[in-house]
């Protein structure tokens, strides 16, 4: 038991509260799906052929969501008991965690916007470099080499081996450079 209390003290109170809210939401959603399952699935079949021994198509989904509700309620109980056992925490650490998560979400949003304008290659290069710096990588040789190699390798695998095209940039000069690199790698690795 001493190990459990030490483990709980390492978890942030804000994360435990968030976990309890998530468990409550999952419980509510699963219970709602179980209760309202008859409205979600069409009965179908011939009504005269259905008797006591025939299960309706609602039975198994309702049973599955009922069991999921019980599991979610158990998870909610565990989250609440952990929340009671916690002995305070450092809120500055929580702010740092949430701010880092917000920066990562913003980076994903900016990246998805840049892919349509700059194309896959340049936007992935910029995103890889900026995230490497954000995550603490400070060796510029590593940042530059990884940032250049990642989009080239991924684009080569997807476009030349899997035949899945990735977005091409609207700036023709950059798009031509990417196409030239892919043609050069195709000649080297695939011989044609």
mmCIF file of C-alpha atoms in Angstrom:
data_model
loop_
_atom_site.group_PDB
_atom_site.id
_atom_site.type_symbol
_atom_site.label_atom_id
_atom_site.label_comp_id
_atom_site.label_asym_id
_atom_site.label_seq_id
_atom_site.Cartn_x
_atom_site.Cartn_y
_atom_site.Cartn_z
ATOM 1 C CA UNK A 1 0.000 0.000 0.000
ATOM 2 C CA UNK A 2 2.902 2.389 0.638
ATOM 3 C CA UNK A 3 3.916 2.096 -3.008
ATOM 4 C CA UNK A 4 0.405 3.064 -4.153
ATOM 5 C CA UNK A 5 0.318 6.217 -2.028
ATOM 6 C CA UNK A 6 3.765 7.261 -3.256
ATOM 7 C CA UNK A 7 2.613 6.670 -6.822
ATOM 8 C CA UNK A 8 -0.518 8.767 -6.282
ATOM 9 C CA UNK A 9 1.514 11.628 -4.798
ATOM 10 C CA UNK A 10 3.532 11.833 -8.021
ATOM 11 C CA UNK A 11 0.416 12.426 -10.120
ATOM 12 C CA UNK A 12 -0.664 16.024 -10.529
ATOM 13 C CA UNK A 13 -4.001 17.002 -8.908
ATOM 14 C CA UNK A 14 -5.155 18.740 -12.082
ATOM 15 C CA UNK A 15 -4.510 15.590 -14.108
ATOM 16 C CA UNK A 16 -6.421 13.504 -11.554
ATOM 17 C CA UNK A 17 -9.378 15.911 -11.732
ATOM 18 C CA UNK A 18 -9.264 15.740 -15.509
ATOM 19 C CA UNK A 19 -9.165 11.949 -15.331
ATOM 20 C CA UNK A 20 -12.211 11.893 -13.021
ATOM 21 C CA UNK A 21 -14.138 14.178 -15.388
ATOM 22 C CA UNK A 22 -13.181 11.971 -18.331
ATOM 23 C CA UNK A 23 -14.302 8.846 -16.450
ATOM 24 C CA UNK A 24 -17.638 10.476 -15.604
ATOM 25 C CA UNK A 25 -18.152 11.528 -19.231
ATOM 26 C CA UNK A 26 -17.332 8.028 -20.501
ATOM 27 C CA UNK A 27 -19.737 6.515 -17.978
ATOM 28 C CA UNK A 28 -22.523 8.861 -19.038
ATOM 29 C CA UNK A 29 -21.958 8.252 -22.754
ATOM 30 C CA UNK A 30 -21.834 4.453 -22.371
ATOM 31 C CA UNK A 31 -24.969 4.433 -20.210
ATOM 32 C CA UNK A 32 -26.804 6.662 -22.693
ATOM 33 C CA UNK A 33 -25.862 4.388 -25.586
ATOM 34 C CA UNK A 34 -27.062 1.356 -23.651
ATOM 35 C CA UNK A 35 -30.374 2.963 -22.709
ATOM 36 C CA UNK A 36 -31.136 4.513 -26.093
ATOM 37 C CA UNK A 37 -29.915 1.550 -28.176
ATOM 38 C CA UNK A 38 -33.437 0.675 -29.456
ATOM 39 C CA UNK A 39 -33.593 4.117 -31.078
ATOM 40 C CA UNK A 40 -30.217 3.629 -32.771
ATOM 41 C CA UNK A 41 -30.677 0.187 -34.370
ATOM 42 C CA UNK A 42 -33.449 -0.743 -36.762
ATOM 43 C CA UNK A 43 -35.303 -3.878 -35.725
ATOM 44 C CA UNK A 44 -35.833 -5.376 -39.180
ATOM 45 C CA UNK A 45 -36.761 -8.979 -39.875
ATOM 46 C CA UNK A 46 -40.174 -10.573 -39.961
ATOM 47 C CA UNK A 47 -42.120 -9.753 -36.765
ATOM 48 C CA UNK A 48 -44.141 -13.018 -37.015
ATOM 49 C CA UNK A 49 -40.925 -15.100 -37.021
ATOM 50 C CA UNK A 50 -39.600 -13.523 -33.806
ATOM 51 C CA UNK A 51 -40.413 -15.335 -30.612
ATOM 52 C CA UNK A 52 -39.031 -15.676 -27.110
ATOM 53 C CA UNK A 53 -35.992 -17.666 -28.270
ATOM 54 C CA UNK A 54 -34.941 -15.165 -30.953
ATOM 55 C CA UNK A 55 -32.672 -12.362 -29.819
ATOM 56 C CA UNK A 56 -33.301 -8.927 -31.247
ATOM 57 C CA UNK A 57 -30.451 -7.074 -32.963
ATOM 58 C CA UNK A 58 -30.460 -4.638 -30.013
ATOM 59 C CA UNK A 59 -29.465 -7.246 -27.417
ATOM 60 C CA UNK A 60 -25.683 -7.525 -27.946
ATOM 61 C CA UNK A 61 -24.919 -3.812 -28.477
ATOM 62 C CA UNK A 62 -27.012 -2.972 -25.408
ATOM 63 C CA UNK A 63 -25.202 -5.663 -23.399
ATOM 64 C CA UNK A 64 -21.785 -4.412 -24.590
ATOM 65 C CA UNK A 65 -22.541 -0.799 -23.697
ATOM 66 C CA UNK A 66 -24.007 -1.900 -20.362
ATOM 67 C CA UNK A 67 -20.762 -3.707 -19.517
ATOM 68 C CA UNK A 68 -18.779 -0.710 -20.728
ATOM 69 C CA UNK A 69 -20.836 1.476 -18.379
ATOM 70 C CA UNK A 70 -19.920 -0.754 -15.440
ATOM 71 C CA UNK A 71 -16.230 -0.637 -16.363
ATOM 72 C CA UNK A 72 -16.348 3.148 -16.732
ATOM 73 C CA UNK A 73 -18.053 3.483 -13.342
ATOM 74 C CA UNK A 74 -15.296 1.368 -11.795
ATOM 75 C CA UNK A 75 -12.723 3.634 -13.457
ATOM 76 C CA UNK A 76 -14.586 6.660 -12.078
ATOM 77 C CA UNK A 77 -14.505 5.175 -8.581
ATOM 78 C CA UNK A 78 -10.761 4.558 -8.813
ATOM 79 C CA UNK A 79 -10.182 8.105 -10.070
ATOM 80 C CA UNK A 80 -12.180 9.611 -7.232
ATOM 81 C CA UNK A 81 -10.398 7.495 -4.608
ATOM 82 C CA UNK A 82 -7.011 8.568 -6.020
ATOM 83 C CA UNK A 83 -8.191 12.176 -5.948
ATOM 84 C CA UNK A 84 -9.045 11.838 -2.255
ATOM 85 C CA UNK A 85 -5.617 10.333 -1.456
ATOM 86 C CA UNK A 86 -3.578 13.051 -3.127
ATOM 87 C CA UNK A 87 -1.800 15.493 -0.848
ATOM 88 C CA UNK A 88 -1.683 18.670 -2.914
ATOM 89 C CA UNK A 89 0.716 19.365 -5.706
ATOM 90 C CA UNK A 90 2.718 21.933 -7.565
ATOM 91 C CA UNK A 91 0.403 24.025 -9.739
ATOM 92 C CA UNK A 92 3.337 25.591 -11.599
ATOM 93 C CA UNK A 93 4.187 22.144 -12.962
ATOM 94 C CA UNK A 94 0.577 21.719 -14.144
ATOM 95 C CA UNK A 95 0.646 25.067 -15.922
ATOM 96 C CA UNK A 96 3.878 24.052 -17.646
ATOM 97 C CA UNK A 97 2.388 20.715 -18.755
ATOM 98 C CA UNK A 98 -0.781 22.299 -20.122
ATOM 99 C CA UNK A 99 1.141 25.068 -21.886
ATOM 100 C CA UNK A 100 3.394 22.505 -23.591
ATOM 101 C CA UNK A 101 0.314 20.560 -24.687
ATOM 102 C CA UNK A 102 -1.245 23.775 -26.032
ATOM 103 C CA UNK A 103 1.916 24.555 -28.007
ATOM 104 C CA UNK A 104 1.871 21.056 -29.548
ATOM 105 C CA UNK A 105 -1.817 21.447 -30.523
ATOM 106 C CA UNK A 106 -1.081 24.854 -32.057
ATOM 107 C CA UNK A 107 1.883 23.376 -33.969
ATOM 108 C CA UNK A 108 -0.376 20.672 -35.408
ATOM 109 C CA UNK A 109 -2.937 23.291 -36.479
ATOM 110 C CA UNK A 110 -0.302 25.507 -38.101
ATOM 111 C CA UNK A 111 1.223 22.473 -39.811
ATOM 112 C CA UNK A 112 -2.116 21.419 -41.301
ATOM 113 C CA UNK A 113 -2.568 24.943 -42.664
ATOM 114 C CA UNK A 114 0.977 25.116 -44.062
ATOM 115 C CA UNK A 115 0.704 21.751 -45.826
ATOM 116 C CA UNK A 116 -1.926 23.135 -48.192
ATOM 117 C CA UNK A 117 0.184 26.206 -49.033
ATOM 118 C CA UNK A 118 3.816 25.081 -48.826
ATOM 119 C CA UNK A 119 3.258 21.423 -49.641
ATOM 120 C CA UNK A 120 4.251 18.378 -47.659
ATOM 121 C CA UNK A 121 8.028 18.657 -47.950
ATOM 122 C CA UNK A 122 8.714 22.217 -46.804
ATOM 123 C CA UNK A 123 5.973 22.275 -44.150
ATOM 124 C CA UNK A 124 7.227 19.001 -42.658
ATOM 125 C CA UNK A 125 10.796 20.307 -42.699
ATOM 126 C CA UNK A 126 9.745 23.458 -40.815
ATOM 127 C CA UNK A 127 7.550 21.542 -38.364
ATOM 128 C CA UNK A 128 10.238 18.951 -37.621
ATOM 129 C CA UNK A 129 12.870 21.623 -36.996
ATOM 130 C CA UNK A 130 10.644 23.792 -34.799
ATOM 131 C CA UNK A 131 9.418 20.841 -32.716
ATOM 132 C CA UNK A 132 12.963 19.515 -32.300
ATOM 133 C CA UNK A 133 14.019 22.902 -30.926
ATOM 134 C CA UNK A 134 10.881 23.128 -28.756
ATOM 135 C CA UNK A 135 11.545 19.663 -27.307
ATOM 136 C CA UNK A 136 15.072 20.654 -26.327
ATOM 137 C CA UNK A 137 17.341 19.527 -29.145
ATOM 138 C CA UNK A 138 20.153 22.097 -29.471
ATOM 139 C CA UNK A 139 22.673 20.493 -31.844
ATOM 140 C CA UNK A 140 22.113 22.348 -35.087
ATOM 141 C CA UNK A 141 23.717 19.608 -37.230
ATOM 142 C CA UNK A 142 21.197 17.083 -35.935
ATOM 143 C CA UNK A 143 18.261 19.474 -36.298
ATOM 144 C CA UNK A 144 19.139 20.331 -39.892
ATOM 145 C CA UNK A 145 19.898 16.775 -40.995
ATOM 146 C CA UNK A 146 16.822 15.233 -39.394
ATOM 147 C CA UNK A 147 14.570 18.054 -40.600
ATOM 148 C CA UNK A 148 15.749 17.550 -44.174
ATOM 149 C CA UNK A 149 15.813 13.747 -44.161
ATOM 150 C CA UNK A 150 12.411 13.119 -42.542
ATOM 151 C CA UNK A 151 10.233 14.680 -45.290
ATOM 152 C CA UNK A 152 12.417 13.284 -48.078
ATOM 153 C CA UNK A 153 12.338 9.717 -46.758
ATOM 154 C CA UNK A 154 8.616 9.807 -45.983
ATOM 155 C CA UNK A 155 7.773 11.342 -49.363
ATOM 156 C CA UNK A 156 9.926 8.776 -51.196
ATOM 157 C CA UNK A 157 8.301 5.859 -49.373
ATOM 158 C CA UNK A 158 4.757 7.128 -49.889
ATOM 159 C CA UNK A 159 5.004 8.403 -53.452
ATOM 160 C CA UNK A 160 7.487 6.021 -55.058
ATOM 161 C CA UNK A 161 6.980 2.768 -53.151
ATOM 162 C CA UNK A 162 3.358 2.933 -51.952
ATOM 163 C CA UNK A 163 2.128 5.135 -54.841
ATOM 164 C CA UNK A 164 0.295 7.498 -52.458
ATOM 165 C CA UNK A 165 0.722 11.131 -53.453
ATOM 166 C CA UNK A 166 1.351 13.747 -50.793
ATOM 167 C CA UNK A 167 0.293 17.419 -51.084
ATOM 168 C CA UNK A 168 2.302 19.501 -53.520
ATOM 169 C CA UNK A 169 3.017 23.123 -52.671
ATOM 170 C CA UNK A 170 1.438 26.109 -54.408
ATOM 171 C CA UNK A 171 4.861 27.728 -54.812
ATOM 172 C CA UNK A 172 6.090 26.268 -58.087
ATOM 173 C CA UNK A 173 9.805 26.785 -57.360
ATOM 174 C CA UNK A 174 9.646 24.709 -54.152
ATOM 175 C CA UNK A 175 7.449 22.051 -55.759
ATOM 176 C CA UNK A 176 9.933 21.667 -58.634
ATOM 177 C CA UNK A 177 12.809 21.174 -56.170
ATOM 178 C CA UNK A 178 10.852 18.443 -54.346
ATOM 179 C CA UNK A 179 9.972 16.739 -57.645
ATOM 180 C CA UNK A 180 13.620 16.877 -58.725
ATOM 181 C CA UNK A 181 14.763 15.244 -55.476
ATOM 182 C CA UNK A 182 12.167 12.474 -55.885
ATOM 183 C CA UNK A 183 13.263 11.821 -59.500
ATOM 184 C CA UNK A 184 16.913 11.710 -58.438
ATOM 185 C CA UNK A 185 16.168 9.230 -55.607
ATOM 186 C CA UNK A 186 14.010 7.117 -57.924
ATOM 187 C CA UNK A 187 16.905 6.781 -60.382
ATOM 188 C CA UNK A 188 19.339 5.896 -57.601
ATOM 189 C CA UNK A 189 17.191 3.433 -55.635
ATOM 190 C CA UNK A 190 14.690 2.101 -58.159
ATOM 191 C CA UNK A 191 16.780 2.392 -61.319
ATOM 192 C CA UNK A 192 14.390 4.263 -63.445
#
